[in-house]
Tab-separated table of C-alpha atoms in Angstrom:
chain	number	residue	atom	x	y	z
A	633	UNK	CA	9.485	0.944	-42.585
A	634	UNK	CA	7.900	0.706	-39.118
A	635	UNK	CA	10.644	-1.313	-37.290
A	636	UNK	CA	10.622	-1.139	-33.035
A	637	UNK	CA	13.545	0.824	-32.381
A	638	UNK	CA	14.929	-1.062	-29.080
A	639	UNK	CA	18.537	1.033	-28.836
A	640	UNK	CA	20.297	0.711	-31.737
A	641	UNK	CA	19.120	-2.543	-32.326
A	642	UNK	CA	15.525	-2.444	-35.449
A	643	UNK	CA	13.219	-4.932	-35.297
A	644	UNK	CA	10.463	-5.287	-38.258
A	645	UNK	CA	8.202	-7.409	-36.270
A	646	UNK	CA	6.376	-5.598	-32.660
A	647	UNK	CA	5.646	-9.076	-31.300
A	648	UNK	CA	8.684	-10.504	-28.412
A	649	UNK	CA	7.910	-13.817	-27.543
A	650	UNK	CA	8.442	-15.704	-24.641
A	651	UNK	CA	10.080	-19.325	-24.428
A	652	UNK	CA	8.795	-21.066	-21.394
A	653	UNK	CA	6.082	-23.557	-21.057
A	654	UNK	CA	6.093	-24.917	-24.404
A	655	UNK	CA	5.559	-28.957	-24.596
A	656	UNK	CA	8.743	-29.172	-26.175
A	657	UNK	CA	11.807	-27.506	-28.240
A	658	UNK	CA	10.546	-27.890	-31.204
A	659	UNK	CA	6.634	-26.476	-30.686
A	660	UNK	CA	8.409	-23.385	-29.503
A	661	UNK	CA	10.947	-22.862	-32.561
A	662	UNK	CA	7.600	-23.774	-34.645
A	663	UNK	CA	5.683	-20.841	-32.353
A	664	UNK	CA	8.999	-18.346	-33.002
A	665	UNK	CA	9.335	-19.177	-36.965
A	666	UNK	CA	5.521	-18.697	-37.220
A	667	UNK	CA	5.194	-15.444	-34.703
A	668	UNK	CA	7.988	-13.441	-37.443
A	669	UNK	CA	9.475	-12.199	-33.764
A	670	UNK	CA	12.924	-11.147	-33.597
A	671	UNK	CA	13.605	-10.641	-29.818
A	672	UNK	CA	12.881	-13.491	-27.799
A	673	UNK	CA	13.123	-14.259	-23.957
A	674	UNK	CA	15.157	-16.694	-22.575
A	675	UNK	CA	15.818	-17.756	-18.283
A	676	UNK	CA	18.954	-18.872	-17.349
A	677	UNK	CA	19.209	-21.781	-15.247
A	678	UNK	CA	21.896	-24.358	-14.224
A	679	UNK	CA	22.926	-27.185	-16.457
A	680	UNK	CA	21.051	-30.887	-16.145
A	681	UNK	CA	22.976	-33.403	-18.043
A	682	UNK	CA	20.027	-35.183	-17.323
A	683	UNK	CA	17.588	-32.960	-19.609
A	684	UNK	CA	20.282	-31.341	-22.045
A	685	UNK	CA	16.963	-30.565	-24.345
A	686	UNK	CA	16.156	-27.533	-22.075
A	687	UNK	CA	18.936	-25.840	-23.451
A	688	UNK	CA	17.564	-23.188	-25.790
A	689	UNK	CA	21.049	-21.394	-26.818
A	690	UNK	CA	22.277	-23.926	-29.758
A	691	UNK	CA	18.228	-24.714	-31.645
A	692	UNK	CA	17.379	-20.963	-31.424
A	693	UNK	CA	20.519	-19.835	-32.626
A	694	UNK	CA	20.066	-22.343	-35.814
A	695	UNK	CA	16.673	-20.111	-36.548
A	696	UNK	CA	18.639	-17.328	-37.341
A	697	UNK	CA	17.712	-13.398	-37.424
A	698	UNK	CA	16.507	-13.752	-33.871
A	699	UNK	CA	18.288	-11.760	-30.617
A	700	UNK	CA	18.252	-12.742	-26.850
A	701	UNK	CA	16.598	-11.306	-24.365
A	702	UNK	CA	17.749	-12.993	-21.146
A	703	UNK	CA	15.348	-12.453	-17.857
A	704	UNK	CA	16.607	-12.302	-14.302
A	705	UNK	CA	13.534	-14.568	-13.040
A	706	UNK	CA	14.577	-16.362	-10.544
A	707	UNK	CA	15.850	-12.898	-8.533
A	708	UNK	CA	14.500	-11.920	-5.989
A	709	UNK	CA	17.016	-8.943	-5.244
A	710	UNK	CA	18.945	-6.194	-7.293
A	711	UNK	CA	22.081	-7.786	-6.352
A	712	UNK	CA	21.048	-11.597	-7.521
A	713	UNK	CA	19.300	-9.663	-10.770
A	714	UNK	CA	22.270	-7.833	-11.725
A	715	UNK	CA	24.522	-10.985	-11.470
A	716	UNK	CA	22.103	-13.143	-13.519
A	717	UNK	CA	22.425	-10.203	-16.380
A	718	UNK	CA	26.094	-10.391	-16.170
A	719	UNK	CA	26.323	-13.981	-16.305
A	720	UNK	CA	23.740	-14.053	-18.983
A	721	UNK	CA	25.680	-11.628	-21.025
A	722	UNK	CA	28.381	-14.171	-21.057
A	723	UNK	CA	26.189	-16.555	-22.712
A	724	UNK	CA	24.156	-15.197	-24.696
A	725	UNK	CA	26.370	-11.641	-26.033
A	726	UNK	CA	23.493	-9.538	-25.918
A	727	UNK	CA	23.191	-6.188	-24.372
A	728	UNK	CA	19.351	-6.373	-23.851
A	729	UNK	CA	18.090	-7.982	-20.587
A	730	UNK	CA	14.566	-8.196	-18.943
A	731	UNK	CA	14.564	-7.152	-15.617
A	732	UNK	CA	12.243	-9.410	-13.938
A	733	UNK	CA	12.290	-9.560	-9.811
A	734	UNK	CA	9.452	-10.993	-7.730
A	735	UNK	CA	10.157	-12.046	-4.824
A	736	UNK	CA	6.600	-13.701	-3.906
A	737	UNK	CA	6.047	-16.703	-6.033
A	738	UNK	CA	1.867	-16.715	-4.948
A	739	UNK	CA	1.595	-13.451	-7.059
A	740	UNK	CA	4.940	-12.782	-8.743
A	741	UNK	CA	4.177	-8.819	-8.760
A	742	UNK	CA	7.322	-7.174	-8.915
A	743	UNK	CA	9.285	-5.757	-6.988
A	744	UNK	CA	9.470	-1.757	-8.058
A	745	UNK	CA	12.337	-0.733	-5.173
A	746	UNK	CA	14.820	-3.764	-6.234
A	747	UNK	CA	13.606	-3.245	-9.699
A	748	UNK	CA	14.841	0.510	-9.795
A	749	UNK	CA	18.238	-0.194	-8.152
A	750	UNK	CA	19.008	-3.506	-10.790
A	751	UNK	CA	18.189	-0.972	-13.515
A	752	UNK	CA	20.341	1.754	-12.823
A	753	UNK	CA	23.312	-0.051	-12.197
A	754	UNK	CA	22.358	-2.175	-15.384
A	755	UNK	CA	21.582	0.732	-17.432
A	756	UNK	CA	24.987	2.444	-16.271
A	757	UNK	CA	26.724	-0.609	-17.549
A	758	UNK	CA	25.611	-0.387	-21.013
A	759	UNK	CA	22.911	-2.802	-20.717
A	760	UNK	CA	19.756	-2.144	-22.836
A	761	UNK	CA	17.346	-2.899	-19.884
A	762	UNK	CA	13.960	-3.855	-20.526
A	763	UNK	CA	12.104	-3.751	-16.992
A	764	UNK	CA	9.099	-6.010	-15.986
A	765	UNK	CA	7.431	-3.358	-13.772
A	766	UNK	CA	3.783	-3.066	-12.216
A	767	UNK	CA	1.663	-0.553	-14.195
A	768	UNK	CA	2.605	2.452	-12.074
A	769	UNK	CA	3.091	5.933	-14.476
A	770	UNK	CA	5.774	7.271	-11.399
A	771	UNK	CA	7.736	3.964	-11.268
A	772	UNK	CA	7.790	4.123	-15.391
A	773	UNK	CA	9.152	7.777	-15.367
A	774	UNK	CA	11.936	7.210	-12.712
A	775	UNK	CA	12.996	3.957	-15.268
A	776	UNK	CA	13.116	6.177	-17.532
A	777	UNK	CA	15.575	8.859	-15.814
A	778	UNK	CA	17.605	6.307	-15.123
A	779	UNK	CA	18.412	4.593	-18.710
A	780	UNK	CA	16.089	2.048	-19.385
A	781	UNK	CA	15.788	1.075	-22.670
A	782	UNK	CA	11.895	0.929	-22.390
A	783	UNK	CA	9.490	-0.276	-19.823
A	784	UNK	CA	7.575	-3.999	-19.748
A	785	UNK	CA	4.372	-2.732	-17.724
A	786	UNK	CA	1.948	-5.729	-16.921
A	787	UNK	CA	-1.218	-6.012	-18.138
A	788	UNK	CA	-2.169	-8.440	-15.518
A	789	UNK	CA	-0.616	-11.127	-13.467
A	790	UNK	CA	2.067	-13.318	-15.008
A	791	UNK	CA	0.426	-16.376	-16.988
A	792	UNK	CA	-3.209	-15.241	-15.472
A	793	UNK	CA	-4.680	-14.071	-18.887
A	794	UNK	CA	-6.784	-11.656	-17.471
A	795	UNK	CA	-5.874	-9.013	-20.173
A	796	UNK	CA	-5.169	-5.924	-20.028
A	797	UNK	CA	-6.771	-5.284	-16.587
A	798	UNK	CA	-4.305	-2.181	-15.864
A	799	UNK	CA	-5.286	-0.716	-18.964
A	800	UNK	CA	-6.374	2.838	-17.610
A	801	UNK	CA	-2.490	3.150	-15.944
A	802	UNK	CA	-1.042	1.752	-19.225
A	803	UNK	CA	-2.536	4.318	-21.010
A	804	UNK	CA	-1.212	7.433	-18.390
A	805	UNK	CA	2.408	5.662	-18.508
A	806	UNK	CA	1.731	5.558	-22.860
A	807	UNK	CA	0.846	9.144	-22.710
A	808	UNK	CA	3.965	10.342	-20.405
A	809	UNK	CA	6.940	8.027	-21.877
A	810	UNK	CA	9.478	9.085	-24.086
A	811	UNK	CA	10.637	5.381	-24.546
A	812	UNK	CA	9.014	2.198	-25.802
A	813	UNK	CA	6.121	0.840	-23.546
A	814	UNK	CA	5.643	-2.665	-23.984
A	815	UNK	CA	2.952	-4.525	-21.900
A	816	UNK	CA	4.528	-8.043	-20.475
A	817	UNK	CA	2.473	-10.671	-19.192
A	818	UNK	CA	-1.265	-11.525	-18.758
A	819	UNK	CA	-2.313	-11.198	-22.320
A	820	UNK	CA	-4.692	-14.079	-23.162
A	821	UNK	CA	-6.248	-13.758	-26.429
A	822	UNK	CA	-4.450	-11.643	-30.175
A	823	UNK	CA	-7.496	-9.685	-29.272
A	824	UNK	CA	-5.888	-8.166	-26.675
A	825	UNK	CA	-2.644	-7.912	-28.137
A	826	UNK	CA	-4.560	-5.924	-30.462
A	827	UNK	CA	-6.126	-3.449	-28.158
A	828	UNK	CA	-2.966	-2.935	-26.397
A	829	UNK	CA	-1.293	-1.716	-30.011
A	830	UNK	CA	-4.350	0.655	-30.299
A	831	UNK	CA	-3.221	2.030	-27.228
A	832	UNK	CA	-0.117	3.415	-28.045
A	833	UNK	CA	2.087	0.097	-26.846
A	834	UNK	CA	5.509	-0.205	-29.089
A	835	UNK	CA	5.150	-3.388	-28.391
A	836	UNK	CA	3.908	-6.735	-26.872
A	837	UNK	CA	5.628	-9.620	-25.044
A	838	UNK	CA	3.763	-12.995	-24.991
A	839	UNK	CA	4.540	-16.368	-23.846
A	840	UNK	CA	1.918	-18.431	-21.868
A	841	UNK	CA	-1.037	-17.726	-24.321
A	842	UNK	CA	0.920	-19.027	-27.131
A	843	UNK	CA	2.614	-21.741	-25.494
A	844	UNK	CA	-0.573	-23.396	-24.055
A	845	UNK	CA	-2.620	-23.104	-27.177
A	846	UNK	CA	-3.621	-26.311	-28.797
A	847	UNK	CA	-1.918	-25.231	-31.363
A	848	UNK	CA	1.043	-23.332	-30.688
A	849	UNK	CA	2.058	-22.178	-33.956
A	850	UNK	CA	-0.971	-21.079	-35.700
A	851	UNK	CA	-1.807	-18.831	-31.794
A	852	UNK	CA	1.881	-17.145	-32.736
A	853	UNK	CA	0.403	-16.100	-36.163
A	854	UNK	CA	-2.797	-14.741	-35.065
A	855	UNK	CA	-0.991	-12.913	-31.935
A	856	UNK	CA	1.010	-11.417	-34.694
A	857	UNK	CA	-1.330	-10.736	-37.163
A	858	UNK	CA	-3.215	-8.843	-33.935
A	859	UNK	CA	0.185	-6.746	-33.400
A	860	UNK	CA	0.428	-6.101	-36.733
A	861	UNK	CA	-3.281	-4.714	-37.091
A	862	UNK	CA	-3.160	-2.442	-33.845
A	863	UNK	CA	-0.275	-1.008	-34.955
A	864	UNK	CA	-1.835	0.228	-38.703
A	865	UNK	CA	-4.635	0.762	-36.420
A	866	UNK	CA	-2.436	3.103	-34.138
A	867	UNK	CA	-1.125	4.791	-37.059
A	868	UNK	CA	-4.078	5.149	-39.235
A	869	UNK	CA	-5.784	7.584	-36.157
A	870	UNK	CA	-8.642	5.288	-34.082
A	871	UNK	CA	-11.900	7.387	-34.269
A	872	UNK	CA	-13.045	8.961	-31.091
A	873	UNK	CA	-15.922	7.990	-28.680
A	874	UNK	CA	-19.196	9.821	-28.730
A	875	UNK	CA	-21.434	10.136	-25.739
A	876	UNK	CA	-24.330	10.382	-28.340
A	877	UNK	CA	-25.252	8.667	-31.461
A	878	UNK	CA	-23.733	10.345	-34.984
A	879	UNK	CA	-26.073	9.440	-37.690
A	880	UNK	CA	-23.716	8.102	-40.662
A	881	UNK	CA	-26.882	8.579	-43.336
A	882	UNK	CA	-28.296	11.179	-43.495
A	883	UNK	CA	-31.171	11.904	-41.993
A	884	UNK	CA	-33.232	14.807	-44.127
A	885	UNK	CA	-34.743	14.846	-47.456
A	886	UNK	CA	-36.354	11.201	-46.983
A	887	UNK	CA	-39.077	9.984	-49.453
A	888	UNK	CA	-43.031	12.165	-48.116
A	889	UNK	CA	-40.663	14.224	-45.624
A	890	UNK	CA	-40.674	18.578	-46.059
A	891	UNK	CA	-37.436	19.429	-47.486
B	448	UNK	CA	43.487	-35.221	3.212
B	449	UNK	CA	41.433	-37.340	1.108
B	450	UNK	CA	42.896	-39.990	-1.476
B	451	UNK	CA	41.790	-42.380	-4.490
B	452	UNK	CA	43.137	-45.560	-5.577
B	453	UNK	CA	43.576	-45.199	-9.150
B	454	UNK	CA	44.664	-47.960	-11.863
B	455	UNK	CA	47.227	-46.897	-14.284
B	456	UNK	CA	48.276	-49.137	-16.747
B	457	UNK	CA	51.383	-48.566	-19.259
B	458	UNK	CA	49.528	-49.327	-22.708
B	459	UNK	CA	52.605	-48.614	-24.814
B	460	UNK	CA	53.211	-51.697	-27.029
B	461	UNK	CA	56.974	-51.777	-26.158
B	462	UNK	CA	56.055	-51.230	-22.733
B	463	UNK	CA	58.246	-48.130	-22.463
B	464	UNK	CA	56.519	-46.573	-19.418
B	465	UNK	CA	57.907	-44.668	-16.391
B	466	UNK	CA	55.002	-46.689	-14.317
B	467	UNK	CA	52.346	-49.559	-14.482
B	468	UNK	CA	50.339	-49.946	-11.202
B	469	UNK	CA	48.184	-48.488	-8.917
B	470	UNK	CA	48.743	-44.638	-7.877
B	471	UNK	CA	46.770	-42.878	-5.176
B	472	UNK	CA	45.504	-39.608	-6.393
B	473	UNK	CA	44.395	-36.491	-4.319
B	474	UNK	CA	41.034	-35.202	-4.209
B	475	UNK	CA	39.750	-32.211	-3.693
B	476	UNK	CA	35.892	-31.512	-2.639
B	477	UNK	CA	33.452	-28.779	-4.626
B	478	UNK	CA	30.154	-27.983	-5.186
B	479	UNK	CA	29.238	-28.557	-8.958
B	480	UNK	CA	25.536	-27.209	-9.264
B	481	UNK	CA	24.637	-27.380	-5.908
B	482	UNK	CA	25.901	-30.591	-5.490
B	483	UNK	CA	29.228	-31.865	-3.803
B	484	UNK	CA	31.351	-33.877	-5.988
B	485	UNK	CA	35.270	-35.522	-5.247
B	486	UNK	CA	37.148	-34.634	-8.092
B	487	UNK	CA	40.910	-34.769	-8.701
B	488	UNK	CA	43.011	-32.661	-7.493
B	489	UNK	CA	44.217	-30.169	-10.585
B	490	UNK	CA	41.276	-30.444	-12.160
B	491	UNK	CA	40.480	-27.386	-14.803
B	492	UNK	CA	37.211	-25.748	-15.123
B	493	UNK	CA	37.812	-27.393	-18.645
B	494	UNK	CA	38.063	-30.828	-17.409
B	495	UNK	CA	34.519	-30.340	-14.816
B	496	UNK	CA	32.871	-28.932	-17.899
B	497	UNK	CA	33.282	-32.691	-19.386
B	498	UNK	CA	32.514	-34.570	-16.181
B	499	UNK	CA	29.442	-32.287	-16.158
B	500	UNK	CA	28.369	-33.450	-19.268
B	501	UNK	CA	28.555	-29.810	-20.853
B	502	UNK	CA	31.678	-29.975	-22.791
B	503	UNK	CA	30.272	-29.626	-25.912
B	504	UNK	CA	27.534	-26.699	-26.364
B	505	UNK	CA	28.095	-23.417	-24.814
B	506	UNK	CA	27.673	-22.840	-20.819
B	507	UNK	CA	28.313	-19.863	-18.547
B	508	UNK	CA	30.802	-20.894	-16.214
B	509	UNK	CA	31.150	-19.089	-12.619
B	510	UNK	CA	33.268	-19.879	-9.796
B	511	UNK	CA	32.793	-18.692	-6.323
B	512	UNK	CA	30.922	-15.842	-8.119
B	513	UNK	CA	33.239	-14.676	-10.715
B	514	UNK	CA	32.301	-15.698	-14.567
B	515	UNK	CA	34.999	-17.883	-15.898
B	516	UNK	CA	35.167	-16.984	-19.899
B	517	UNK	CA	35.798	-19.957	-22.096
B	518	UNK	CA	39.911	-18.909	-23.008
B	519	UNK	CA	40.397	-18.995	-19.293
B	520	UNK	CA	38.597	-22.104	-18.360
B	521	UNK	CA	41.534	-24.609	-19.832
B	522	UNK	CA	44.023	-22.673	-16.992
B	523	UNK	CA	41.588	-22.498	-14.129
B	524	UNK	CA	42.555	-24.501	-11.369
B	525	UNK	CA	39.782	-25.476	-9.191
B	526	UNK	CA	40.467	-26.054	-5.025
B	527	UNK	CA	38.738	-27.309	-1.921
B	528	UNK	CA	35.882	-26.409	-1.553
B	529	UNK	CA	35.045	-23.923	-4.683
B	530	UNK	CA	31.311	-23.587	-5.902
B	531	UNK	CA	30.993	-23.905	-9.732
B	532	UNK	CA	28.026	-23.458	-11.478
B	533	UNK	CA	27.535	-24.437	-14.800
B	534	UNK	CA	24.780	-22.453	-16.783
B	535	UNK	CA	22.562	-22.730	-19.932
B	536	UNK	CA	19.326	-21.172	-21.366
B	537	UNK	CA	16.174	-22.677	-20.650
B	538	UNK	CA	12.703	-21.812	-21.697
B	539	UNK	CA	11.530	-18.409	-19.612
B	540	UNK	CA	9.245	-15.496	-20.473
């Protein structure tokens, strides 16, 4: 079987999704049942009595078969990240947190120095850390050293869907990992998704283009019917590109022509 | 030192209380999310957890910046001035 191998933890489907900006509880459990996702993202924030829906621990747990991913957004330093993965530990009894700091909310790039210093401390702690990180091959390598569990490269700018506009980096920091690359954020359309699992990516992570789809549920199918077709794609060996045209008929031996 | 009138009323049947009347009862001030609340003193994470509204599904607790696990929480005193947050999951990507 072709599980993602995230630790020691298997996972059949290669499609994490993410929980935010859905219209309501229920379209995103009907976006997670329908995606066949097994690691989702969650963001931990203080309790309203006032809107006790936006709890996600209790209805997702009901789903079954699907493991927490808690981020750190909200951090904008490795100290404040590393606390929000302890705390969230707590809660949720997962090892596997997304390191996510961006400290500018206009752009919400990451930061890669904080980032670093949140995931070796994390990683020495036993987390399994999966880093949001810009698409930079030398940031992706020193994650690496230090005991990430993969790295969450972006294809673009968080909830932009501009695609995979990094895609010539993603395919250096592909090419040079020994762990899982999984592009995070930016992906607009399963065709993408797609074309990122031709690349080489283990996985993808995808929240805003499913949760703003008219139709939440049936965009977490296709997104995973994408993943699931780069992948065989992947596997089955993508042809390579010619500079020239290669006839596929051929091209002697046509009716009046000299043998 | 800050003080509430409470009303305490003996509701035995055979009126077999130690006391029926009003009490004055010690409060202490904390921050609860952010906010500052009076509470009484000897109050238990436990007991904030209800008068937050979140004593039934499963929160992160911290106090002052230390995680309070749930088998502690019925034993933690909380004093002047502490800073509790209360925590859940929300929707995030």
């Amino acid at each position: 079987m072709d599980s993602l191998q995230l630790g020691t933890y298997e996972f059949s489907s290669r499609l994490i999704l993410g929980t935010g900006k859905f219209s309501s509880t229920r379209a995103m459990l009907d976006a997670v049942r329908a995606s066949g996702t097994g690691l989702v993202t969650v963001a931990l924030r203080r309790f309203n009595r006032e809107q006790a829906e936006d709890d996600l621990f209790g209805p997702l747990s009901e789903i079954g078969g699907i493991t927490l991913m808690p981020n750190t957004s909200g951090a904008a330093t490795a100290r404040e990240a590393v606390r929000a993965a302890h705390i969230s530990r707590e809660l949720s009894g997962s090892p596997f947190v997304k390191v996510e700091i961006h400290p500018n909310p206009h752009h919400l790039m990451p930061d890669p120095i904080e980032t670093w210093e949140a995931c070796r401390i994390l990683a020495s702690e036993g987390f399994l850390v999966m880093p949001y990180i810009p698409a930079d091959p030398v940031l992706a390598k020193r994650l690496e050293d230090v005991g990430c569990t993969s790295v969450m490269p972006l294809g673009s700018a968080i909830g932009s869907g501009q695609g995979l506009s990094t895609a010539g980096m993603l395919k250096i920091i592909i090419r040079d990992s020994s762990i899982p690359v999984i592009v995070d954020a930016g992906l607009r359309s399963p065709s993408e998704a797609c074309a990122a699992m031709e690349m080489g990516c283990a996985a993808v992570l995808v929240n805003s283009a499913i949760a703003v789809a008219n139709d939440p549920t049936a965009m977490a199918s296709a997104f995973a019917e994408a993943v699931q077709a780069g992948r065989r794609a992947k596997r089955a060996g993508v042809m390579p590109r010619s500079g020239t045209a290669v006839a596929t008929s051929p091209l002697t031996s046509f009716l009046g022509t000299a043998p | 030192m800050r003080y509430r009138v409470e009303h305490v009323y003996c509701a035995a049947p055979d009126g077999a209380c130690n006391y029926s009347g009003r009490t004055l009862m010690k409060m202490i001030s904390i921050t609860l999310n952010g906010e500052r609340r009076d509470i009484p003193d000897g109050s238990t994470v436990t007991g904030i957890l209800a008068l937050a509204g979140a004593g039934q599904q499963p929160v992160a607790v911290v106090v002052n910046e230390q995680i309070v696990r749930p088998a502690d929480r019925e034993t933690s005193l909380l004093k002047e001035n502490d800073q509790v947050d209360v925590l859940v999951f929300a929707g995030g990507g």
